[in-house]
């Protein structure tokens, strides 16, 4: 029998793993803030699902949120193209407006909607053990665990099936297009998985932690390696350790678990940022000195430049 | 209606406070947002706004309550810290700016949430109002708050006006500003400082989550109406103020309604209207521009077709049946009708109703057609002579350029080419000094041999010179 602590940690680990996997591609593609936008913009979808079904049923909520997630991606791109405004500004307009509409809807239907906007922001992972899925009278365990496992499965199969395509696409969409890869399909596939991951995790861990889990572990890993499969593994590793560490930190200072996980993410990044051998602050300093020492030699024997350094 | 009068009569001092606070905030955020948008740093504001939360909480812990000065101090410190951190990360590592924005946003906010829950569980007295900083609660503003937050907004506005010129230069062309000896680094820092201050001032009214939108949306809406930064600033400030009024009014009439989100939604509404209706850049205006342009192109193409038919058989007194025109230009019946009636109205062509019925160019129409054919062939000549483009590649480009070349460009083309006689396809370039009879060198020879009416268009022959 798994204790409630166990369930919370399992949920956090599942969310962290899913987020790290898709987040890696967001960071490489320089679209990190899409996760932020999606996690905010799905609020009206959740409220509508709540109003329609008159219950806290997860699947209608996932569908409502999913529709609004993809809608956000589409609207951001459309607005930036049609309205000729920069992509970041267009994203800012779309997601803040949708989030504001969501908050207004909650106040408007406060009597019927048992959602509280703070929960949306920083989740309620502490209540996961009590959000049980009762199937034919049998207790199947917490519902978020099931949903997050499903999403993780989808993410893993998407990445394994499309590994080569995603790799080419995330380092150079132009190259992918010239090679004849279905760039549009890859893009919307990725955005779709980002939407589902965001929504599924955000139900338990909240909008802000989703952003932290999507961006920070992959960015941390990105300072340590140049190889995509290692990047993915390290990102997952950082995600999981931050989930576990964050839980115990929260327990220790008696605070929000989601917030503590984000803080641990930040600490991990700060450490790697300073200590990373090649791309960290110290590494760069030492590396720089080494280069300057060997400068006279390198003029006579120019070493071939490490190709990995030229990667974006 | 009664509430409207009651609201705008400003009898209630509470309304006065709230209104003053939200309007001042709307104005200063709108104005500064213009710089954020133009420098492509729209979402930096979002990160700074989120990152302020731990500052607010720490100020609360240290002051032991909601002291506006301490809150501003804490918020300001953390806002600045977040900006410096973002800059530092993207400058000193391979992490892209967007990822560093996202990281700072989520980690700082996470830290803020930790502090917030810490405060709540520790059971501070008077912690009830702290949640308001997440989504803002303008209605909770009292005299002191308005004085502090409103004073801050006013100060930001004054500074912006004083250094407007410098900020403008730095926003549009930092390297130029640098080269003429402006202290670019210092100006950029000042701009960052102002951004942090305006976000700090806004947290009471709209809250940290939605603050970014008060920077982005009014400025983005204003961009549709003007190309001048000064006017853009004014419009954005106006939109900000208007959304402040709307937000306060709605939460006054329905106290359950939050002010901040309503400010955002009303600003977004103005943005949507601007996107649709703004003259010139708005969607509707652009639709009509596009339609007018394609109508103009269709008209000009018909004139050219009539002229090339004249070139082919060398006769200006023949009527050209509508069927023939349609065969050559592939227009739908409806467009054809519109185009022909527009040309008739402008007396560029005449209609002959006998048998066979059809259309003829008037002298004015011929002059216009000649001009089009002339610029087309001049452009072809220019492309092949100056840009060394093969003769059989120049036609497509000239086909679209002919509708855009103004008389000034035409004059320039003529001077640079020395008013050539022939285009790359050896067709004669018709000038206005020529006799009114149409002329096409090679096409003319053809047309003399072939009888009128039989001189159909032979695609590809003579490099399309005839129907160009």
XYZ file of C-alpha atoms in Angstrom:
780
model
C 0.000 0.000 0.000
C 1.386 3.325 -1.039
C 1.185 6.110 1.496
C -0.096 9.557 0.669
C 3.490 10.818 0.677
C 4.286 8.146 -1.867
C 1.412 9.209 -4.103
C 2.448 12.852 -3.962
C 6.022 12.030 -4.850
C 4.937 9.701 -7.653
C 2.702 12.436 -9.079
C 5.482 14.994 -8.907
C 7.951 12.596 -10.551
C 5.530 11.749 -13.359
C 4.836 15.415 -14.019
C 8.526 16.281 -13.891
C 9.434 13.509 -16.328
C 6.771 14.409 -18.872
C 7.605 18.082 -18.659
C 11.348 17.550 -18.979
C 10.922 15.406 -22.080
C 8.861 17.890 -24.086
C 10.458 20.898 -22.432
C 13.824 19.892 -23.880
C 12.497 20.488 -27.366
C 10.867 23.767 -26.366
C 14.163 25.037 -24.995
C 16.079 23.908 -28.076
C 13.460 25.431 -30.374
C 13.553 28.703 -28.373
C 9.836 28.425 -27.661
C 10.154 28.044 -23.907
C 7.409 30.515 -23.106
C 4.774 28.575 -25.043
C 4.333 26.392 -21.969
C 3.784 29.496 -19.851
C 1.216 30.798 -22.295
C -0.641 27.493 -22.556
C -0.741 26.888 -18.823
C -2.357 30.283 -18.250
C -4.645 30.312 -21.239
C -6.386 27.009 -20.488
C -8.232 28.491 -17.521
C -11.413 29.422 -19.446
C -11.483 25.921 -20.931
C -11.403 24.384 -17.474
C -14.149 26.683 -16.204
C -16.353 25.926 -19.219
C -15.827 22.182 -18.763
C -16.738 22.610 -15.120
C -19.900 24.518 -15.950
C -20.999 22.088 -18.649
C -20.494 18.908 -16.662
C -21.308 20.514 -13.297
C -18.623 18.400 -11.662
C -14.914 18.165 -11.152
C -14.631 15.417 -13.677
C -11.126 15.276 -15.033
C -11.688 14.170 -18.605
C -14.036 16.964 -19.696
C -11.620 19.382 -18.043
C -8.705 17.897 -19.966
C -10.647 18.226 -23.192
C -11.703 21.799 -22.466
C -8.186 22.736 -21.522
C -6.759 20.897 -24.513
C -8.951 22.867 -26.903
C -7.909 26.144 -25.328
C -4.260 25.096 -25.321
C -4.168 24.459 -29.048
C -6.337 27.541 -29.589
C -3.673 29.605 -27.820
C -0.910 28.246 -30.032
C -2.952 28.873 -33.151
C -4.161 32.333 -32.118
C -0.675 33.469 -31.127
C 0.721 32.513 -34.505
C -2.240 33.896 -36.412
C -2.191 37.204 -34.549
C 1.504 37.633 -35.006
C 1.161 36.922 -38.745
C -2.069 38.780 -39.508
C -1.673 41.569 -36.996
C 2.020 41.971 -37.810
C 3.172 42.155 -34.214
C 6.164 40.413 -32.691
C 5.615 36.840 -31.626
C 6.330 37.495 -27.947
C 3.917 40.425 -27.788
C 1.232 38.407 -29.523
C 1.715 35.579 -27.035
C 1.508 38.081 -24.178
C -1.748 39.480 -25.469
C -3.386 36.114 -26.072
C -2.583 34.319 -22.854
C -3.091 37.207 -20.437
C -6.447 38.010 -21.988
C -7.588 34.396 -21.864
C -6.412 34.084 -18.278
C -8.231 37.294 -17.329
C -11.381 35.932 -18.948
C -10.947 32.751 -16.923
C -10.621 34.679 -13.657
C -13.694 36.741 -14.523
C -15.652 33.583 -15.307
C -14.705 32.133 -11.939
C -15.938 35.265 -10.154
C -19.050 35.309 -12.297
C -20.048 31.728 -11.571
C -18.500 31.625 -8.122
C -21.628 29.945 -6.790
C -21.373 27.004 -9.196
C -17.656 26.775 -9.798
C -15.543 25.273 -7.128
C -12.260 26.420 -8.638
C -10.041 28.850 -7.006
C -7.625 30.834 -9.106
C -4.783 30.413 -6.644
C -5.049 26.654 -7.019
C -4.723 27.129 -10.736
C -1.510 29.036 -10.178
C 0.211 26.828 -7.692
C -1.748 23.645 -7.785
C -2.920 21.353 -5.088
C -0.532 18.472 -5.277
C -0.973 17.946 -1.547
C -4.571 16.827 -2.222
C -3.605 14.296 -4.897
C -3.901 11.247 -2.593
C -7.558 12.082 -1.970
C -8.502 12.600 -5.613
C -9.228 8.910 -6.089
C -10.436 7.113 -9.134
C -13.106 4.657 -8.122
C -13.770 2.228 -10.933
C -16.608 -0.275 -10.461
C -16.313 0.109 -6.773
C -12.597 -0.623 -6.741
C -10.163 1.979 -5.578
C -7.710 2.360 -8.451
C -5.487 4.938 -6.782
C -5.289 8.701 -7.336
C -6.664 9.918 -10.659
C -3.819 12.372 -11.437
C -1.361 9.494 -11.321
C -3.317 7.672 -14.015
C -3.596 10.735 -16.198
C 0.036 11.701 -15.853
C 1.133 8.140 -16.602
C -0.941 8.221 -19.776
C 0.568 11.526 -20.826
C 4.055 10.251 -20.085
C 3.385 7.220 -22.232
C 2.190 9.446 -25.076
C 5.254 11.662 -24.754
C 7.683 8.764 -24.707
C 6.101 7.147 -27.744
C 5.990 10.461 -29.622
C 9.656 11.122 -28.951
C 10.793 7.564 -29.748
C 8.782 7.410 -32.954
C 9.833 10.830 -34.185
C 13.279 10.965 -32.599
C 15.272 11.663 -35.757
C 12.726 14.131 -37.096
C 12.510 15.996 -33.806
C 16.267 16.110 -33.559
C 16.698 17.653 -36.975
C 13.755 19.969 -36.468
C 14.837 21.252 -33.092
C 18.357 22.099 -34.186
C 17.401 23.515 -37.562
C 13.830 23.734 -38.861
C 15.211 24.974 -42.170
C 17.316 21.847 -42.605
C 14.316 19.718 -41.663
C 12.230 21.491 -44.288
C 14.870 21.067 -46.992
C 15.181 17.389 -46.157
C 11.476 17.086 -46.838
C 10.434 16.297 -43.283
C 6.836 17.146 -42.384
C 7.770 20.268 -40.441
C 4.199 21.403 -39.865
C 3.249 17.985 -38.507
C 6.270 17.906 -36.203
C 5.539 21.418 -34.961
C 1.897 20.841 -34.176
C 2.658 17.365 -32.829
C 5.124 18.906 -30.432
C 2.709 21.694 -29.530
C -0.021 19.117 -28.972
C 2.117 17.091 -26.583
C 3.178 20.311 -24.844
C -0.479 21.238 -24.416
C -1.446 17.865 -22.985
C 1.566 17.690 -20.712
C 0.969 21.205 -19.471
C -2.685 20.579 -18.795
C -2.295 17.186 -17.201
C 0.496 18.309 -14.915
C -0.997 21.663 -14.201
C -4.106 20.121 -12.766
C -2.025 18.737 -9.951
C 0.975 21.025 -9.750
C -0.311 24.395 -10.987
C 0.541 26.724 -13.841
C 3.768 28.155 -12.530
C 5.340 24.864 -11.562
C 4.540 23.543 -15.016
C 6.612 26.364 -16.468
C 9.426 25.638 -14.050
C 9.401 21.908 -14.826
C 9.194 22.507 -18.573
C 12.056 24.968 -18.829
C 14.462 24.763 -15.917
C 15.580 21.080 -15.993
C 16.206 21.074 -19.766
C 18.022 24.407 -19.550
C 20.153 23.038 -16.721
C 20.955 19.928 -18.728
C 21.722 22.068 -21.772
C 24.703 23.508 -19.904
C 26.165 20.034 -19.467
C 25.883 18.226 -22.769
C 25.610 18.619 -26.508
C 24.005 15.303 -27.315
C 20.258 15.121 -27.559
C 19.749 11.752 -25.853
C 21.982 12.766 -22.952
C 20.169 16.093 -22.793
C 16.849 14.285 -22.468
C 18.158 11.904 -19.806
C 19.791 14.649 -17.765
C 16.696 16.829 -17.991
C 14.555 13.968 -16.686
C 17.082 13.343 -13.934
C 17.060 16.986 -12.856
C 13.267 17.016 -13.002
C 12.948 13.945 -10.781
C 15.531 15.058 -8.221
C 13.894 18.475 -7.971
C 10.502 16.840 -7.473
C 11.745 14.690 -4.618
C 13.927 17.414 -3.126
C 11.146 19.975 -3.392
C 8.713 17.714 -1.580
C 10.988 17.292 1.402
C 11.902 20.949 1.423
C 8.229 21.840 1.530
C 7.703 19.378 4.321
C 10.575 20.905 6.211
C 9.496 24.542 6.036
C 5.789 23.740 5.858
C 5.040 25.484 2.571
C 3.585 24.881 -0.882
C 5.078 21.819 -2.554
C 4.862 23.253 -6.037
C 6.664 26.410 -5.030
C 9.386 24.429 -3.272
C 9.943 22.235 -6.344
C 10.392 25.384 -8.437
C 12.887 26.718 -5.912
C 14.869 23.460 -6.008
C 14.851 23.707 -9.794
C 16.323 27.168 -9.472
C 19.020 26.009 -7.040
C 19.993 23.156 -9.358
C 20.280 25.544 -12.254
C 22.325 28.060 -10.277
C 24.801 25.363 -9.218
C 25.197 23.987 -12.729
C 25.367 27.498 -14.160
C 28.380 28.197 -11.971
C 30.083 24.795 -12.016
C 29.400 23.267 -15.440
C 32.715 22.183 -16.981
C 32.281 23.604 -20.450
C 29.410 26.061 -20.424
C 29.372 27.160 -16.787
C 30.851 30.353 -15.425
C 33.886 28.640 -13.872
C 34.333 26.308 -16.793
C 34.377 29.232 -19.182
C 36.898 31.099 -17.072
C 39.233 28.112 -16.846
C 38.686 27.217 -20.476
C 39.411 30.796 -21.462
C 42.701 30.764 -19.604
C 43.694 27.515 -21.238
C 43.051 28.967 -24.666
C 45.037 32.102 -23.965
C 47.995 30.046 -22.719
C 48.133 27.885 -25.770
C 47.566 30.784 -28.117
C 51.084 31.002 -29.587
C 50.987 27.305 -30.418
C 47.572 27.402 -31.898
C 48.699 29.957 -34.439
C 51.171 27.548 -35.947
C 48.927 24.519 -35.489
C 45.372 25.715 -35.793
C 43.211 23.053 -34.224
C 39.973 22.252 -35.988
C 37.173 23.998 -34.189
C 34.925 21.744 -32.194
C 31.872 21.429 -34.339
C 29.639 21.046 -31.328
C 30.419 24.575 -30.263
C 28.870 25.954 -33.390
C 25.556 24.291 -32.712
C 22.813 26.698 -31.748
C -27.715 54.559 -15.432
C -28.001 55.677 -11.841
C -24.860 53.805 -10.903
C -23.132 55.437 -13.845
C -23.990 58.908 -12.579
C -23.184 57.920 -9.057
C -19.851 56.544 -10.191
C -18.793 59.494 -12.290
C -20.020 62.138 -9.911
C -17.113 60.983 -7.741
C -19.041 61.654 -4.560
C -17.677 58.615 -2.843
C -14.048 59.237 -1.815
C -13.373 55.533 -2.249
C -14.287 55.754 -5.925
C -11.994 58.740 -6.281
C -9.088 56.774 -4.854
C -9.640 53.690 -6.933
C -10.231 55.654 -10.112
C -7.164 57.837 -9.607
C -5.036 54.780 -8.902
C -6.151 52.733 -11.883
C -6.018 55.665 -14.314
C -2.524 56.665 -13.296
C -1.421 53.061 -13.544
C -3.058 52.623 -16.958
C -1.359 55.732 -18.286
C 2.129 54.942 -17.061
C 1.998 51.239 -17.953
C 0.592 52.014 -21.396
C 3.262 54.577 -22.144
C 6.178 52.470 -20.953
C 4.793 49.380 -22.629
C 5.452 51.034 -25.994
C 9.173 50.828 -25.347
C 8.866 47.229 -24.174
C 7.029 46.241 -27.348
C 9.359 48.081 -29.691
C 12.425 46.580 -28.060
C 10.866 43.096 -28.301
C 10.919 42.682 -24.555
C 7.206 42.277 -24.034
C 7.462 39.145 -21.921
C 10.299 40.451 -19.796
C 7.598 42.497 -18.104
C 5.681 39.300 -17.388
C 8.713 37.731 -15.734
C 9.460 40.843 -13.684
C 5.851 41.036 -12.540
C 5.913 37.422 -11.349
C 9.332 37.817 -9.792
C 8.069 40.650 -7.607
C 6.033 38.264 -5.468
C 8.854 37.136 -3.136
C 9.762 40.802 -2.617
C 6.227 41.574 -1.553
C 6.177 38.607 0.816
C 9.535 39.411 2.370
C 8.489 43.024 2.862
C 5.373 41.719 4.543
C 7.389 39.475 6.838
C 9.823 42.213 7.798
C 7.295 45.008 8.167
C 4.864 42.698 9.882
C 1.981 43.999 7.778
C 1.016 45.744 4.601
C 3.127 48.844 4.694
C 3.042 50.397 1.208
C 6.581 51.788 1.357
C 8.087 48.493 2.418
C 6.067 46.632 -0.197
C 7.332 48.939 -2.908
C 10.867 48.610 -1.688
C 10.711 44.807 -1.612
C 8.948 44.579 -4.960
C 11.347 47.007 -6.566
C 14.383 45.141 -5.284
C 13.178 41.779 -6.534
C 12.016 43.225 -9.844
C 15.437 44.645 -10.464
C 17.109 41.446 -9.281
C 15.047 39.386 -11.708
C 15.926 41.669 -14.600
C 19.620 41.524 -13.788
C 19.422 37.733 -13.427
C 17.726 37.274 -16.799
C 20.279 39.467 -18.455
C 23.144 37.740 -16.704
C 22.004 34.237 -17.637
C 21.465 34.942 -21.311
C 24.668 36.945 -21.541
C 26.912 34.408 -19.834
C 25.636 31.093 -21.103
C 24.185 29.387 -24.129
C 20.670 29.665 -22.688
C 18.409 31.615 -25.047
C 16.677 34.745 -23.698
C 13.231 33.144 -23.773
C 14.374 30.241 -21.615
C 16.003 32.599 -19.131
C 12.783 34.638 -18.977
C 10.788 31.482 -18.292
C 13.211 30.257 -15.667
C 13.356 33.512 -13.756
C 9.576 33.840 -13.941
C 8.834 30.397 -12.582
C 11.603 30.074 -10.028
C 11.089 33.522 -8.513
C 7.357 33.035 -8.479
C 7.790 29.602 -6.949
C 9.892 31.184 -4.238
C 7.159 33.766 -3.743
C 4.555 31.037 -3.378
C 6.736 29.277 -0.822
C 6.947 32.501 1.185
C 3.250 33.168 0.753
C 2.248 29.762 2.069
C 4.836 30.129 4.790
C 3.215 33.380 5.893
C -0.231 31.825 5.771
C 0.686 28.784 7.811
C 2.689 30.771 10.317
C -0.423 32.754 11.055
C 0.688 36.329 10.710
C -1.873 38.831 11.778
C -3.446 40.837 8.969
C -2.203 38.513 6.226
C -5.599 38.415 4.584
C -4.842 41.075 1.986
C -1.692 39.466 0.685
C -3.470 37.239 -1.807
C -4.656 40.402 -3.502
C -1.208 40.872 -4.941
C -1.717 37.813 -7.114
C -4.699 39.187 -8.983
C -4.889 42.724 -7.672
C -7.697 44.306 -5.794
C -7.996 47.936 -6.722
C -11.132 48.250 -4.655
C -9.073 47.619 -1.542
C -6.973 50.705 -2.211
C -7.228 53.321 0.475
C -5.925 56.859 0.646
C -2.360 56.009 1.534
C -2.015 53.315 -1.122
C -3.264 55.630 -3.837
C -0.914 58.334 -2.705
C 2.068 56.004 -2.831
C 1.235 53.913 -5.896
C -0.326 56.816 -7.788
C 2.590 59.070 -6.897
C 4.934 56.417 -8.240
C 3.036 56.237 -11.538
C 3.067 60.015 -11.845
C 6.795 60.115 -11.207
C 7.441 57.467 -13.866
C 5.390 59.490 -16.314
C 7.339 62.675 -15.654
C 10.683 60.914 -16.076
C 9.492 59.307 -19.310
C 8.490 62.687 -20.703
C 11.798 64.289 -19.741
C 13.995 61.622 -21.320
C 11.598 60.798 -24.148
C 14.040 61.664 -26.912
C 16.842 59.573 -25.482
C 14.576 56.595 -24.826
C 13.265 56.805 -28.363
C 16.740 56.746 -29.850
C 17.870 53.891 -27.662
C 14.756 51.872 -28.504
C 15.031 52.229 -32.240
C 18.733 52.274 -32.935
C 21.019 51.588 -29.996
C 24.122 51.314 -32.156
C 23.487 54.712 -33.715
C 22.859 56.173 -30.269
C 26.136 54.666 -29.149
C 28.017 56.094 -32.091
C 26.864 59.643 -31.488
C 27.960 59.389 -27.891
C 24.726 58.684 -26.028
C 25.113 56.845 -22.738
C 23.209 53.839 -24.135
C 23.983 51.517 -21.239
C 22.748 54.073 -18.746
C 19.595 54.769 -20.768
C 18.848 51.065 -21.050
C 19.268 50.731 -17.337
C 16.971 53.695 -16.780
C 14.377 52.070 -19.005
C 14.681 48.823 -17.063
C 14.333 50.796 -13.849
C 11.192 52.513 -15.092
C 9.739 49.158 -16.168
C 10.343 47.665 -12.745
C 8.837 50.729 -11.101
C 5.697 50.696 -13.216
C 5.194 46.995 -12.539
C 5.683 47.644 -8.841
C 3.105 50.393 -9.009
C 0.680 48.096 -10.778
C 0.670 45.115 -8.464
C -1.899 46.591 -6.111
C -4.392 47.186 -8.903
C -3.965 44.305 -11.349
C -1.774 41.870 -9.487
C 1.449 40.156 -10.504
C -0.118 37.619 -12.836
C -1.823 40.076 -15.146
C 0.520 43.046 -14.873
C 2.339 42.207 -18.097
C -0.829 42.619 -20.107
C -1.185 46.233 -18.979
C 2.232 46.823 -20.504
C 1.675 44.876 -23.696
C -1.938 45.275 -24.757
C -2.411 49.091 -24.803
C 0.911 49.540 -26.595
C 0.086 46.853 -29.159
C -3.305 48.471 -29.763
C -1.728 51.901 -30.196
C 0.723 50.544 -32.756
C -2.118 50.091 -35.247
C -3.040 53.748 -35.298
C 0.254 55.483 -35.880
C 3.869 55.289 -36.929
C 4.984 58.074 -34.623
C 6.267 57.014 -31.227
C 5.004 60.192 -29.569
C 1.439 59.581 -30.732
C 1.732 55.868 -30.004
C 2.673 56.716 -26.419
C -0.307 59.041 -26.100
C -2.751 56.510 -27.519
C -1.375 53.692 -25.374
C -1.679 55.894 -22.300
C -5.258 56.690 -23.306
C -6.124 53.031 -23.780
C -4.558 52.244 -20.413
C -6.529 54.986 -18.692
C -9.744 53.914 -20.386
C -9.306 50.323 -19.285
C -8.595 51.603 -15.780
C -11.911 53.449 -15.766
C -13.806 50.479 -17.201
C -12.265 48.053 -14.749
C -13.036 50.240 -11.748
C -16.555 50.910 -12.962
C -17.375 47.245 -13.447
C -16.032 46.222 -10.079
C -17.942 49.129 -8.551
C -21.254 48.042 -10.028
C -20.614 44.378 -9.302
C -18.400 44.175 -6.226
C -17.721 40.489 -6.780
C -15.979 41.334 -10.036
C -12.201 41.696 -9.879
C -10.841 44.997 -11.198
C -7.580 43.748 -12.691
C -8.958 41.085 -15.028
C -11.633 43.509 -16.215
C -8.966 46.089 -16.982
C -7.160 43.473 -19.037
C -10.275 42.396 -20.872
C -11.295 45.958 -21.712
C -7.798 46.736 -22.958
C -7.945 43.565 -25.043
C -11.286 44.703 -26.439
C -9.755 48.007 -27.524
C -6.891 46.050 -29.039
C -9.305 43.910 -31.001
C -11.158 46.973 -32.284
C -7.867 48.574 -33.308
C -6.804 45.391 -35.050
C -10.006 45.468 -37.073
C -10.749 49.139 -37.586
C -7.553 51.167 -37.547
C -7.148 53.053 -40.810
C -4.195 51.847 -42.852
C -2.973 49.016 -40.648
C -6.296 47.606 -39.498
C -7.602 44.363 -40.928
C -10.672 45.893 -42.620
C -8.681 48.750 -44.131
C -6.158 46.245 -45.396
C -8.864 44.117 -46.921
C -10.117 47.096 -48.894
C -6.599 48.105 -49.875
C -6.021 44.619 -51.190
C -9.290 44.615 -53.073
C -8.670 48.049 -54.559
C -5.238 47.026 -55.620
C -6.389 43.856 -57.327
C -9.131 45.864 -59.037
C -6.523 48.350 -60.224
C -4.317 45.550 -61.497
C -7.223 43.960 -63.344
C -8.125 47.324 -64.970
C -4.564 47.928 -66.021
C -4.277 44.442 -67.426
C -7.341 44.978 -69.624
C -5.910 48.239 -70.931
C -2.674 46.455 -71.737
C -4.519 43.643 -73.453
C -6.410 46.075 -75.650
C -3.158 47.826 -76.439
C -1.344 44.633 -77.319
C -4.201 43.673 -79.657
C -3.682 47.004 -81.340
C 0.036 46.312 -81.503
C -0.589 42.973 -83.153
C -2.711 44.158 -86.018
C -1.550 47.766 -86.017
C -5.087 49.159 -86.050
C -6.594 51.459 -83.492
C -10.044 51.639 -85.064
C -11.147 48.078 -84.533
C -13.517 47.041 -81.784
C -12.332 44.168 -79.624
C -15.068 41.759 -78.551
C -15.439 41.054 -74.849
C -15.125 37.331 -75.484
C -11.663 37.824 -76.904
C -10.618 39.858 -73.843
C -11.837 37.163 -71.506
C -9.974 34.508 -73.411
C -6.745 36.406 -72.924
C -7.061 37.517 -69.335
C -8.893 34.630 -67.679
C -11.095 36.777 -65.479
C -14.418 35.615 -64.110
C -17.487 37.138 -65.704
C -18.240 39.228 -62.665
C -14.794 40.740 -62.278
C -14.695 41.379 -66.016
C -17.958 43.287 -65.832
C -16.732 45.359 -62.890
C -13.443 46.133 -64.558
C -14.992 47.101 -67.879
C -17.612 49.334 -66.311
C -14.959 51.039 -64.213
C -12.857 51.665 -67.327
C -15.897 52.945 -69.227
C -16.756 55.298 -66.391
C -13.285 56.725 -66.399
C -13.509 57.111 -70.191
C -10.426 54.996 -70.779
C -12.337 52.731 -73.159
C -15.502 53.131 -75.221
C -18.143 50.610 -76.023
C -19.339 50.084 -79.574
C -22.754 48.556 -79.701
C -22.966 47.493 -83.390
C -21.974 44.166 -84.868
C -19.548 42.946 -83.865
C -19.889 44.726 -80.552
C -16.859 45.365 -78.382
C -14.496 47.792 -76.769
C -11.941 50.297 -77.984
C -9.297 52.350 -76.232
C -9.954 56.080 -76.006
C -6.904 58.343 -76.526
C -6.626 58.712 -72.765
C -6.858 54.973 -72.329
C -4.258 54.411 -74.988
C -1.940 56.830 -73.250
C -2.332 54.956 -69.984
C -1.887 51.580 -71.674
C 1.227 52.870 -73.371
C 2.597 54.014 -70.066
C 2.046 50.537 -68.591
C 3.660 48.773 -71.511
C 6.474 51.289 -71.377
C 7.302 50.793 -67.712
C 6.970 47.051 -68.172
C 9.489 47.000 -70.976
C 11.761 49.519 -69.302
C 11.832 47.313 -66.235
C 12.618 44.258 -68.330
C 15.409 46.154 -69.987
C 16.681 47.308 -66.624
C 16.679 43.779 -65.214
C 18.522 42.279 -68.152
C 20.984 45.145 -68.560
C 21.847 46.002 -64.955
C 21.084 42.832 -63.061
C 22.143 40.435 -65.852
C 18.958 38.439 -65.622
C 18.244 36.189 -68.587
C 15.697 37.601 -71.047
C 13.251 34.796 -70.514
C 13.187 35.402 -66.765
C 12.389 39.087 -66.682
C 8.769 39.020 -67.795
C 7.180 37.692 -64.598
C 8.877 40.291 -62.458
C 7.943 43.126 -64.801
C 4.382 41.881 -64.823
C 4.032 42.757 -61.146
C 6.323 45.781 -61.128
C 4.419 47.588 -63.862
C 1.568 48.253 -61.428
C 3.905 49.768 -58.867
C 6.333 51.916 -60.836
C 5.625 55.595 -60.272
C 6.460 58.350 -62.714
C 9.536 59.224 -60.667
C 10.879 55.690 -60.896
C 10.023 55.670 -64.579
C 12.033 58.853 -65.098
C 14.948 57.335 -63.214
C 14.764 54.171 -65.272
C 14.774 56.235 -68.435
C 17.815 58.271 -67.429
C 19.745 55.249 -66.241
C 18.937 53.295 -69.410
C 19.085 56.271 -71.760
C 15.538 55.893 -73.111
C 16.175 52.662 -75.031
C 14.206 51.898 -78.164
C 13.763 48.199 -77.636
C 13.242 45.896 -74.680
C 15.142 42.587 -74.254
C 12.540 40.829 -76.407
C 13.134 43.341 -79.188
C 9.732 44.924 -78.749
C 9.578 48.642 -79.200
C 9.159 50.689 -76.044
C 6.342 53.162 -76.664
C 7.038 56.728 -75.548
C 4.483 59.509 -75.416
C 6.304 61.471 -78.103
C 5.594 58.670 -80.606
C 2.715 59.052 -83.004
C -0.472 57.748 -81.473
C -0.319 54.709 -83.703
C 0.763 51.695 -81.691
C 4.054 50.223 -82.634
C 5.834 46.988 -81.920
C 8.877 46.282 -83.992
C 8.666 42.612 -84.629
C 5.028 42.367 -83.776
C 4.384 45.016 -86.383
C 5.943 42.921 -89.111
C 3.763 40.025 -88.103
C 0.645 42.029 -87.987
C 1.157 43.389 -91.479
C 1.262 39.917 -92.883
C -1.639 38.559 -90.974
C -5.091 39.943 -91.597
C -6.970 41.710 -88.886
C -8.908 39.373 -86.676
C -6.693 36.445 -87.496
C -3.837 37.947 -85.522
C -4.442 35.814 -82.483
C -2.142 35.852 -79.579
C 0.585 33.308 -79.932
C 1.990 32.615 -76.544
C 5.717 32.398 -76.296
C 6.240 33.987 -79.688
C 8.690 36.841 -79.648
C 9.228 36.318 -75.962
C 5.700 37.353 -75.029
C 6.567 40.861 -76.125
C 3.212 41.400 -77.741
C 0.963 40.824 -74.780
C 3.321 41.992 -72.103
